[in-house]
JSON list of C-alpha atoms in Angstrom, two decimals:
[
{"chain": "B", "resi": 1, "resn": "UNK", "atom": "CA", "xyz": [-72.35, 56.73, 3.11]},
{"chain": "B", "resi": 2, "resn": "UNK", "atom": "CA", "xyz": [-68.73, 56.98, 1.44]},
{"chain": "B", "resi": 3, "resn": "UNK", "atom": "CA", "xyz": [-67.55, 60.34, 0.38]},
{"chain": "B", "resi": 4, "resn": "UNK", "atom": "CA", "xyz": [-66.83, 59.95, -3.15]},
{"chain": "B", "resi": 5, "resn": "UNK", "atom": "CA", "xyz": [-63.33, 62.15, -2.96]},
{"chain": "B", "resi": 6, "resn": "UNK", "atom": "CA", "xyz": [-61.36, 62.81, 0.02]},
{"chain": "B", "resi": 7, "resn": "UNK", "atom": "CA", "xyz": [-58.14, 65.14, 0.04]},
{"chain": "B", "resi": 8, "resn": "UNK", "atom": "CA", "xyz": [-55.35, 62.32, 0.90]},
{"chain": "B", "resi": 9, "resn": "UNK", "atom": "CA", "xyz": [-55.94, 58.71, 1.66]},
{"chain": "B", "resi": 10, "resn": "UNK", "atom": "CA", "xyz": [-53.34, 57.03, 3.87]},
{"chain": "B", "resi": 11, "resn": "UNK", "atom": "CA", "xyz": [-51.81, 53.46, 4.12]},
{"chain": "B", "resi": 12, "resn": "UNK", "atom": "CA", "xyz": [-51.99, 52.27, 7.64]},
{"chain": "B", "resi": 13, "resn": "UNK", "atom": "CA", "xyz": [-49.13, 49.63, 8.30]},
{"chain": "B", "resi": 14, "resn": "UNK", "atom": "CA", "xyz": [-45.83, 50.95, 7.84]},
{"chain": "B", "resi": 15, "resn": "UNK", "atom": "CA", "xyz": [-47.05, 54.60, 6.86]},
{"chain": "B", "resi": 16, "resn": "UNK", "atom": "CA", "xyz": [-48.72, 55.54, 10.28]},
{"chain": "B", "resi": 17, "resn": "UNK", "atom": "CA", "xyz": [-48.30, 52.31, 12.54]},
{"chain": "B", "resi": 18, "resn": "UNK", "atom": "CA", "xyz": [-45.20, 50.68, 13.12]},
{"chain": "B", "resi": 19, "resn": "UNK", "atom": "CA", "xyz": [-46.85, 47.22, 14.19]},
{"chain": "B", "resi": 20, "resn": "UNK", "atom": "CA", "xyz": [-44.16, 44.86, 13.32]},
{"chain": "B", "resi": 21, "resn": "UNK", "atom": "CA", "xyz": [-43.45, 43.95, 16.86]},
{"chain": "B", "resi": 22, "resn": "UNK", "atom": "CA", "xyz": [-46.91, 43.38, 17.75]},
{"chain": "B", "resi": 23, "resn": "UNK", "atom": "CA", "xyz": [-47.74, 41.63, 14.47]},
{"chain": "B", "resi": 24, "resn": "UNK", "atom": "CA", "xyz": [-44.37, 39.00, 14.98]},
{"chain": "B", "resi": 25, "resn": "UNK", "atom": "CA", "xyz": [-45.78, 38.52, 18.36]},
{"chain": "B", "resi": 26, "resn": "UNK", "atom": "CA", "xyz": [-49.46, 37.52, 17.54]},
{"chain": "B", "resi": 27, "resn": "UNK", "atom": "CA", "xyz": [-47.67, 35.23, 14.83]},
{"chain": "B", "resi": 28, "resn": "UNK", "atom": "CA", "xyz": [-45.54, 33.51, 17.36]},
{"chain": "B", "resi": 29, "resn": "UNK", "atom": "CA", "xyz": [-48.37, 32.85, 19.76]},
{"chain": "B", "resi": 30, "resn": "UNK", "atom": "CA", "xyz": [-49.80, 31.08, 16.62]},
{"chain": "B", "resi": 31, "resn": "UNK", "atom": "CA", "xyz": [-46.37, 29.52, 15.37]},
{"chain": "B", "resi": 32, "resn": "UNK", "atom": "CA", "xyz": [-45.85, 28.40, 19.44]},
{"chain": "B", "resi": 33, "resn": "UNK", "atom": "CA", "xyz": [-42.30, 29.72, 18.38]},
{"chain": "B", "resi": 34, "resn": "UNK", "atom": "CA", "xyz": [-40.76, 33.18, 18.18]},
{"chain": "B", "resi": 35, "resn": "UNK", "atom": "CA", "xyz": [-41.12, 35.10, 14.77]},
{"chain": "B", "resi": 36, "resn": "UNK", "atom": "CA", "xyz": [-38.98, 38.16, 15.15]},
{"chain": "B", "resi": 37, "resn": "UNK", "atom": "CA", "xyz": [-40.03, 41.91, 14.12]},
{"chain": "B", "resi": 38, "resn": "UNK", "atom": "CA", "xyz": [-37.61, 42.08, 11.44]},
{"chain": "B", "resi": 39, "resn": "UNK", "atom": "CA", "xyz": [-38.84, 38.51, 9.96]},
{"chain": "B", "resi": 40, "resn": "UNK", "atom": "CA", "xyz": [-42.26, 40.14, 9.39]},
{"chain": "B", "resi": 41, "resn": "UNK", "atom": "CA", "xyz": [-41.65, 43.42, 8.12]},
{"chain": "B", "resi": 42, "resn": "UNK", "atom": "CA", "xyz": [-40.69, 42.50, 4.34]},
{"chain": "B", "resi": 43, "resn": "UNK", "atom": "CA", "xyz": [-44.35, 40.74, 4.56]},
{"chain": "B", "resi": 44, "resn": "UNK", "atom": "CA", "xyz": [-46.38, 43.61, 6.10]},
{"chain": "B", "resi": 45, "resn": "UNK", "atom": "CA", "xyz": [-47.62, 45.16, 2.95]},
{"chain": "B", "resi": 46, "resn": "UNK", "atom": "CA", "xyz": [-48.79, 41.89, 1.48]},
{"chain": "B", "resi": 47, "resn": "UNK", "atom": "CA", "xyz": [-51.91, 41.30, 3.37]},
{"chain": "B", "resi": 48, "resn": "UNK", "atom": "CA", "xyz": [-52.48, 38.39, 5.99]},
{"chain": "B", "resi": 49, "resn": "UNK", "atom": "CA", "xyz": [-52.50, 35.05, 3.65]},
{"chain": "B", "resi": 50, "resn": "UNK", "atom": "CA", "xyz": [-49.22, 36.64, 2.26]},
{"chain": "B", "resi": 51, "resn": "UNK", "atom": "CA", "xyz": [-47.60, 37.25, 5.92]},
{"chain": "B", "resi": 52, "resn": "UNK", "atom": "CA", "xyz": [-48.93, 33.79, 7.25]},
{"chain": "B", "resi": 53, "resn": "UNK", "atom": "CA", "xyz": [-47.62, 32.03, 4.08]},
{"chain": "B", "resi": 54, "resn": "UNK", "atom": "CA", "xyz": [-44.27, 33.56, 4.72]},
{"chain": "B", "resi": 55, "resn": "UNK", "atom": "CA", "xyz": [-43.43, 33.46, 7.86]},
{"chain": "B", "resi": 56, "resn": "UNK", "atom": "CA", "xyz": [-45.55, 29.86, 9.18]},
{"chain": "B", "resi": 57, "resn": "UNK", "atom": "CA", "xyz": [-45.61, 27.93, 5.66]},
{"chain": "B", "resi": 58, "resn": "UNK", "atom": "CA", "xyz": [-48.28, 26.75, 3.50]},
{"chain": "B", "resi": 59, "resn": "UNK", "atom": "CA", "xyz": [-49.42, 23.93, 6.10]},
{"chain": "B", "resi": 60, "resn": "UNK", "atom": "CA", "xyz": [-52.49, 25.03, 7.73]},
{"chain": "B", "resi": 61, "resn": "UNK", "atom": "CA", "xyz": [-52.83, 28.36, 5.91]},
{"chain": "B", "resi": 62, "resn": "UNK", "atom": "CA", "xyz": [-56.61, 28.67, 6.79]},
{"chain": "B", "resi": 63, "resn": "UNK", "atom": "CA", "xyz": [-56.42, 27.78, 10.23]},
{"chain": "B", "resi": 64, "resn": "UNK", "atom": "CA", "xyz": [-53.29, 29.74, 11.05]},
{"chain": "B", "resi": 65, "resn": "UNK", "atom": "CA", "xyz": [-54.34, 32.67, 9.51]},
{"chain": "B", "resi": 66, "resn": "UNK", "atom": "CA", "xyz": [-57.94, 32.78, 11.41]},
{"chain": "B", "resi": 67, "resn": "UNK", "atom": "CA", "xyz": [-56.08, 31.54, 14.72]},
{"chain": "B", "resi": 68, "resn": "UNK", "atom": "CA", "xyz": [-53.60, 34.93, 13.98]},
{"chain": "B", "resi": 69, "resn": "UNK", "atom": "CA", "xyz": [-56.59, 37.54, 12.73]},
{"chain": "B", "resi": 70, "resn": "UNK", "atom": "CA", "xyz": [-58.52, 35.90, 15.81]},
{"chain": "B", "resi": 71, "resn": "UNK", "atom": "CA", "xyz": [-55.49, 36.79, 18.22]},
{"chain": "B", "resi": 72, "resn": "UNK", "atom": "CA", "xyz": [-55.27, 40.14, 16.57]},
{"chain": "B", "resi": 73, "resn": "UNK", "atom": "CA", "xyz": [-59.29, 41.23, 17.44]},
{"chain": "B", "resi": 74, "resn": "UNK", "atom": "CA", "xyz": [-58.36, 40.51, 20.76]},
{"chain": "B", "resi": 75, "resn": "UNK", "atom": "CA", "xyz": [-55.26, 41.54, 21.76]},
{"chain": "B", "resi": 76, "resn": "UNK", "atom": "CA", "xyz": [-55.38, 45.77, 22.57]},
{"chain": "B", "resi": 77, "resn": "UNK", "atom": "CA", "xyz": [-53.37, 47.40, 19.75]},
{"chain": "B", "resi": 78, "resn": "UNK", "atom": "CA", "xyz": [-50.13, 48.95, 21.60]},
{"chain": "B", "resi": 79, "resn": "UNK", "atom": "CA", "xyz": [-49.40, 52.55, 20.97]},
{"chain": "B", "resi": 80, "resn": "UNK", "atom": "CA", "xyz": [-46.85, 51.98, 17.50]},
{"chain": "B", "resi": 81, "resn": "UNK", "atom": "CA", "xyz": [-47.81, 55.69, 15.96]},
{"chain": "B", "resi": 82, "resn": "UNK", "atom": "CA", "xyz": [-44.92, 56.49, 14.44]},
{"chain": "B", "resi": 83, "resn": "UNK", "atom": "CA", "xyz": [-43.81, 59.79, 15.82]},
{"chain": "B", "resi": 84, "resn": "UNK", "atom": "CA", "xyz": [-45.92, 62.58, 14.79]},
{"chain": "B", "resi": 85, "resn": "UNK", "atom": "CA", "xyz": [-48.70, 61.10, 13.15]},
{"chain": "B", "resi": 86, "resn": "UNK", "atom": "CA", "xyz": [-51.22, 61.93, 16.35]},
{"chain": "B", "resi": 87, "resn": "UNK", "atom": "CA", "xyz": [-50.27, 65.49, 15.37]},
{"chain": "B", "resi": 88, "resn": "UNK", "atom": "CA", "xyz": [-49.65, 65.54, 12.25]},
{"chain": "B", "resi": 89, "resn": "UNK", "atom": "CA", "xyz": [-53.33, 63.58, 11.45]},
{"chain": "B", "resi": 90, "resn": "UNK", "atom": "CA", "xyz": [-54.51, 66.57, 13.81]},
{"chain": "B", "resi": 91, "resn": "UNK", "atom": "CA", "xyz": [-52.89, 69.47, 11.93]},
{"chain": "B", "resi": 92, "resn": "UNK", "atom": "CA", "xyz": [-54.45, 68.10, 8.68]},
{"chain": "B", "resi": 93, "resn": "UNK", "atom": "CA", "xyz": [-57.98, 67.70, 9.84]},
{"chain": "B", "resi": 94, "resn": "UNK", "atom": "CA", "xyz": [-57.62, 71.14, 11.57]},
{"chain": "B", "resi": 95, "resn": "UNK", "atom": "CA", "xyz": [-56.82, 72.87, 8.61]},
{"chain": "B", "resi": 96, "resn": "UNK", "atom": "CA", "xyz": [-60.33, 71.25, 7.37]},
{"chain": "B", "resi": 97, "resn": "UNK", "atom": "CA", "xyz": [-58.47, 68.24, 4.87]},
{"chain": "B", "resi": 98, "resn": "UNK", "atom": "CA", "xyz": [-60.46, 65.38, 4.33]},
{"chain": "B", "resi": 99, "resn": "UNK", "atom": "CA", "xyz": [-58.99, 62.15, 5.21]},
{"chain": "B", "resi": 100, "resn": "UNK", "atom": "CA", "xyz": [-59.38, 58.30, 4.55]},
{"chain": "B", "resi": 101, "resn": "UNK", "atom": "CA", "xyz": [-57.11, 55.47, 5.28]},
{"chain": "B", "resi": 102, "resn": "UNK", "atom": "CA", "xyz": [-56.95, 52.29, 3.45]},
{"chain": "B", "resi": 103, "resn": "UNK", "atom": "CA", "xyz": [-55.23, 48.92, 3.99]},
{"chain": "B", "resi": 104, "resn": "UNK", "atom": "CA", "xyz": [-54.77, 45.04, 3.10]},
{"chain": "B", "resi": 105, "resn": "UNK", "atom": "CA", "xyz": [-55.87, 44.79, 6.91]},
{"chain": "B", "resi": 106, "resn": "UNK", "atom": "CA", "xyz": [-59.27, 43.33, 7.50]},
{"chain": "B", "resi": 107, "resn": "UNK", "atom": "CA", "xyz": [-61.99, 46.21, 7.95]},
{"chain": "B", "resi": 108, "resn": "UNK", "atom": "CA", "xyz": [-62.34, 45.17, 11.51]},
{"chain": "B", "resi": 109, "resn": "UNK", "atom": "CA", "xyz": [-58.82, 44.81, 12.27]},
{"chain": "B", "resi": 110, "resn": "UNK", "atom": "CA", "xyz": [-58.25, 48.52, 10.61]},
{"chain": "B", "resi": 111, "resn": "UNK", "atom": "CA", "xyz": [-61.34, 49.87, 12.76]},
{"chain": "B", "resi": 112, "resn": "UNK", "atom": "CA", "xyz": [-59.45, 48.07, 15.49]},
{"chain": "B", "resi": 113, "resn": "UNK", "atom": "CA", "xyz": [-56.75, 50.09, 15.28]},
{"chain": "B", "resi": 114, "resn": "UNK", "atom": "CA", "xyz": [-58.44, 53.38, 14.56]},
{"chain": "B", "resi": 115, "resn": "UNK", "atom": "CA", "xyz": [-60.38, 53.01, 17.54]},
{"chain": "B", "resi": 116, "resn": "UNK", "atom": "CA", "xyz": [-57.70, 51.40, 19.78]},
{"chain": "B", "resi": 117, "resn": "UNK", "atom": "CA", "xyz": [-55.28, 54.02, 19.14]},
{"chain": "B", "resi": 118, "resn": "UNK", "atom": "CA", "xyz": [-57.92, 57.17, 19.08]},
{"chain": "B", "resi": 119, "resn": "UNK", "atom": "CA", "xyz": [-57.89, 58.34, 15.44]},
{"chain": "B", "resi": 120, "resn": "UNK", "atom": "CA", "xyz": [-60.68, 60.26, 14.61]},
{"chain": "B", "resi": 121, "resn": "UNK", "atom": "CA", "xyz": [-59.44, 62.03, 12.05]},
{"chain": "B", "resi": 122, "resn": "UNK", "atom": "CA", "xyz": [-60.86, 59.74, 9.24]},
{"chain": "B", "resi": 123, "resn": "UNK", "atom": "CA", "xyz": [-63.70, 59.93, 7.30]},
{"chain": "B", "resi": 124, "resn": "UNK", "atom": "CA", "xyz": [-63.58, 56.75, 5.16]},
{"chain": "B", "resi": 125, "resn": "UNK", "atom": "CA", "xyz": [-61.80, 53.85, 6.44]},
{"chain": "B", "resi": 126, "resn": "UNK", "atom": "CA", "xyz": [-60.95, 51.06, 3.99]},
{"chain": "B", "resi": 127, "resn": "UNK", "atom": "CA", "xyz": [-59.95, 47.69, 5.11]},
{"chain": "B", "resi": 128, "resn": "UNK", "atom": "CA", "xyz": [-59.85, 44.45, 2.93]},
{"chain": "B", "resi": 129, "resn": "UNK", "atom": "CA", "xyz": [-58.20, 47.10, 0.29]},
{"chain": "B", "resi": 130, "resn": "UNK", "atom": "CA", "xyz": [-56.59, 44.24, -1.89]},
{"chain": "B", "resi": 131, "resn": "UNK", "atom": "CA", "xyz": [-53.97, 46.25, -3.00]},
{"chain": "B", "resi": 132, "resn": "UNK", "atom": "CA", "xyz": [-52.52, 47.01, -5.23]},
{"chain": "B", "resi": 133, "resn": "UNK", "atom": "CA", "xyz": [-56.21, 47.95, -6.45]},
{"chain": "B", "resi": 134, "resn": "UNK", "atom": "CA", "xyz": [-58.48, 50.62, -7.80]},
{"chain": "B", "resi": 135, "resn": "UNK", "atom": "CA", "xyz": [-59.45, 52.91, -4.65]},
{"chain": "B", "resi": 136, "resn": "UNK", "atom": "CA", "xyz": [-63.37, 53.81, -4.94]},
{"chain": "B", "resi": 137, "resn": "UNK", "atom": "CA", "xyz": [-62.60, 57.35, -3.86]},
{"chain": "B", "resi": 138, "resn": "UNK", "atom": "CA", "xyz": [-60.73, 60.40, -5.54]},
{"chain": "B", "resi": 139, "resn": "UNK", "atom": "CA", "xyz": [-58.13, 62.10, -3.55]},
{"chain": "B", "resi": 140, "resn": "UNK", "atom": "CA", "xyz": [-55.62, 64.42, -4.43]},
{"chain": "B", "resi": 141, "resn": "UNK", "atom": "CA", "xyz": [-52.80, 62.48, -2.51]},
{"chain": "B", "resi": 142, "resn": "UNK", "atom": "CA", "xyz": [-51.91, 58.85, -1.91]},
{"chain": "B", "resi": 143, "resn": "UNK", "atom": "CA", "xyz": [-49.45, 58.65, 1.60]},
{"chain": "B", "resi": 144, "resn": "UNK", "atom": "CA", "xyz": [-48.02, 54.92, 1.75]},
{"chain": "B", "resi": 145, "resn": "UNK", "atom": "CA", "xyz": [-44.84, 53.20, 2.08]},
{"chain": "B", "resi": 146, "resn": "UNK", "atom": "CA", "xyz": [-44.29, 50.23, -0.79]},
{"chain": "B", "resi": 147, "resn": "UNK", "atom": "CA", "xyz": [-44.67, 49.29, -4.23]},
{"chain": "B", "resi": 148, "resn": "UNK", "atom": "CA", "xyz": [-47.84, 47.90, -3.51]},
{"chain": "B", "resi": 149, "resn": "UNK", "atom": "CA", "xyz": [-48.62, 51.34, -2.57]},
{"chain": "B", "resi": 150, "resn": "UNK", "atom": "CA", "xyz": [-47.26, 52.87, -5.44]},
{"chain": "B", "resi": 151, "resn": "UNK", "atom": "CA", "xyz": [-49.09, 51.29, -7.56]},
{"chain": "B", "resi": 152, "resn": "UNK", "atom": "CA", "xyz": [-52.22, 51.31, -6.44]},
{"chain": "B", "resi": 153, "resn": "UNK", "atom": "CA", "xyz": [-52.01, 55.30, -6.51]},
{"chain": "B", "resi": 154, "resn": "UNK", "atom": "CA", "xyz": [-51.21, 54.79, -10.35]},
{"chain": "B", "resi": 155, "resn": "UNK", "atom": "CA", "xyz": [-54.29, 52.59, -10.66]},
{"chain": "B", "resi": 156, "resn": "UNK", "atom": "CA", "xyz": [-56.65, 54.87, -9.17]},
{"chain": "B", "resi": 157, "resn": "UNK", "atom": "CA", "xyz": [-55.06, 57.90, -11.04]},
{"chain": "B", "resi": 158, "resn": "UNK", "atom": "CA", "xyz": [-53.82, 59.92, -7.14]},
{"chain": "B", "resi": 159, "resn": "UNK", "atom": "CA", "xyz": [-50.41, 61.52, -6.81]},
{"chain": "B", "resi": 160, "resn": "UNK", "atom": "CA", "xyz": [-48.32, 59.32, -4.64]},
{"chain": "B", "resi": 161, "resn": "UNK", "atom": "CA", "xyz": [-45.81, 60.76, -1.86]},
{"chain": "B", "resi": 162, "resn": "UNK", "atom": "CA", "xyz": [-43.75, 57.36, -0.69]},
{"chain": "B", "resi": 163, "resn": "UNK", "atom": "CA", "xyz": [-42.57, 57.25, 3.37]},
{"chain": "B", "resi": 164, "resn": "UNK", "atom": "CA", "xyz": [-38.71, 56.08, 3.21]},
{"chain": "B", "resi": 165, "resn": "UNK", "atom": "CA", "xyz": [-39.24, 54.80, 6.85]},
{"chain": "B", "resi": 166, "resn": "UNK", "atom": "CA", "xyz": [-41.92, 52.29, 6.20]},
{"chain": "B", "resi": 167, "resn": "UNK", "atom": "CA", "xyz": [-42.04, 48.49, 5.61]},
{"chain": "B", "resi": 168, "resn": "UNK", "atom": "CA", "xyz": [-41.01, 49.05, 1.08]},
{"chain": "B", "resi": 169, "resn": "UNK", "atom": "CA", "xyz": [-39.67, 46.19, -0.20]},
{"chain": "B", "resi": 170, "resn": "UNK", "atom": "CA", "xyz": [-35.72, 45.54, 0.40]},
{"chain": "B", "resi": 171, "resn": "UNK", "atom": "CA", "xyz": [-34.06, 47.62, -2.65]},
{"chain": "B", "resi": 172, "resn": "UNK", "atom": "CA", "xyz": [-37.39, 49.10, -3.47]},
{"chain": "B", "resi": 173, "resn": "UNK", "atom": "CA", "xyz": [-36.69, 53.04, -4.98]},
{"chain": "B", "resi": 174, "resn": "UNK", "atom": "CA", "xyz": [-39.21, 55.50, -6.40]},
{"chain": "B", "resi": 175, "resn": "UNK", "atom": "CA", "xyz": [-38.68, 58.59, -8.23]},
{"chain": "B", "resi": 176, "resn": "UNK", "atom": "CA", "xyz": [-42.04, 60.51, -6.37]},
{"chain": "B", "resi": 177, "resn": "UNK", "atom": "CA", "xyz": [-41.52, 62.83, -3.91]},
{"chain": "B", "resi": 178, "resn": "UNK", "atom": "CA", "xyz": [-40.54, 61.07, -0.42]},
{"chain": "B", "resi": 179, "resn": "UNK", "atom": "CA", "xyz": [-39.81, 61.82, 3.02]},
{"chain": "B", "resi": 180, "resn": "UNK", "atom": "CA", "xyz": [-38.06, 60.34, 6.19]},
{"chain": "B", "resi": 181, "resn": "UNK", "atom": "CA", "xyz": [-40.49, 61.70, 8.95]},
{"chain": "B", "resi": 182, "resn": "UNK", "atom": "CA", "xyz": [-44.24, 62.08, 9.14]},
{"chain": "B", "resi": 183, "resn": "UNK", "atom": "CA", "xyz": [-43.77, 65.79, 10.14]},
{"chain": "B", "resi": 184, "resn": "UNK", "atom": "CA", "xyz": [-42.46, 66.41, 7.10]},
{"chain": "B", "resi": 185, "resn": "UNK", "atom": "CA", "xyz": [-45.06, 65.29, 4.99]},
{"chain": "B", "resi": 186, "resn": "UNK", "atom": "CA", "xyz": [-47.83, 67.18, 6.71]},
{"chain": "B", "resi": 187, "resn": "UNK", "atom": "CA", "xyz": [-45.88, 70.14, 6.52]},
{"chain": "B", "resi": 188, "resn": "UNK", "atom": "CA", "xyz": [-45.54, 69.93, 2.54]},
{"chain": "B", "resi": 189, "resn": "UNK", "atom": "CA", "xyz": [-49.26, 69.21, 2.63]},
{"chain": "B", "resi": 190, "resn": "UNK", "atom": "CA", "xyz": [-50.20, 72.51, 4.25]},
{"chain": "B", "resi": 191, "resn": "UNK", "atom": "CA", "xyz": [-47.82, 74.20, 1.89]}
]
């Protein structure tokens, strides 16, 4: 059973993992040619069909993108946290916040992760988000790193704080309260 609110809801990709590198290499084993980080990270917050379409083309766009999410359930996730989260994620449940994290990702790629990487600290893990969308849970914060982000905290009526060191758009600028590290976000949350 779902917890109808939770205290802040987090965007995975981007916001707590940096998995560019392992994402552009699960895409080249599919492309049979290299796809670099910085090739995929403009496509990260799209979802999969978004990323595949980008970066391997149109052709095939079924197939490649179950050969790639078939890759991805296999390979071990590599330890991309950016720095601080462990802790951070820590802090937060230890000062008794409710957490959830929700993502474009599949639901068994984000449980995946979760589990690969030891992150416990979640009560409600969304995958197959569809963002930008309405979230089925209240929060008083919305943590993520894009537009797509953004907006899906305006949709679902949640404060948004945007992570400058994420995969945003190129250009992309908000107004809402930001920060550079993940540090500093928990510590304005336990403010």
């Amino acid at each position: 059973m779902m917890p109808a609110a939770v205290d802040i809801i987090f965007d995975l990709d981007g916001t707590l993992v940096d998995s560019a590198t392992h994402i552009a290499a699960i895409l080249s084993d599919v492309a049979g040619r290299e796809i670099k980080a910085s090739d995929a990270r403009q496509y990260l917050t799209l979802g999969g069909e978004q990323l595949v379409s980008a970066l391997l083309g149109d052709a095939n766009l079924d197939q490649n993108l179950a050969r790639f999410r078939e890759i991805y359930v296999a390979a071990p996730t590599p330890d991309c946290l950016y720095p601080g989260v462990r802790e951070g994620l820590d802090r937060l449940r230890d000062a008794g916040r409710t957490m959830a994290l929700c993502s474009n990702k599949p639901q068994i790629l984000c449980e995946k992760t979760v589990a690969d990487l030891g992150l416990d600290q979640f009560a409600v893990v969304l995958g197959s988000a569809g963002k930008p969308c309405v979230i089925p849970l209240t929060a008083a914060l919305y943590v993520g790193d894009s537009k797509v982000d953004q907006h899906t905290a305006a949709l679902s009526g949640i404060p948004f704080v945007f992570v400058t060191y994420g995969y945003a758009e190129p250009g992309f600028t908000t107004d809402v309260i930001s920060f550079d590290n993940f540090p500093e976000i928990v510590d304005h949350i336990l403010q």
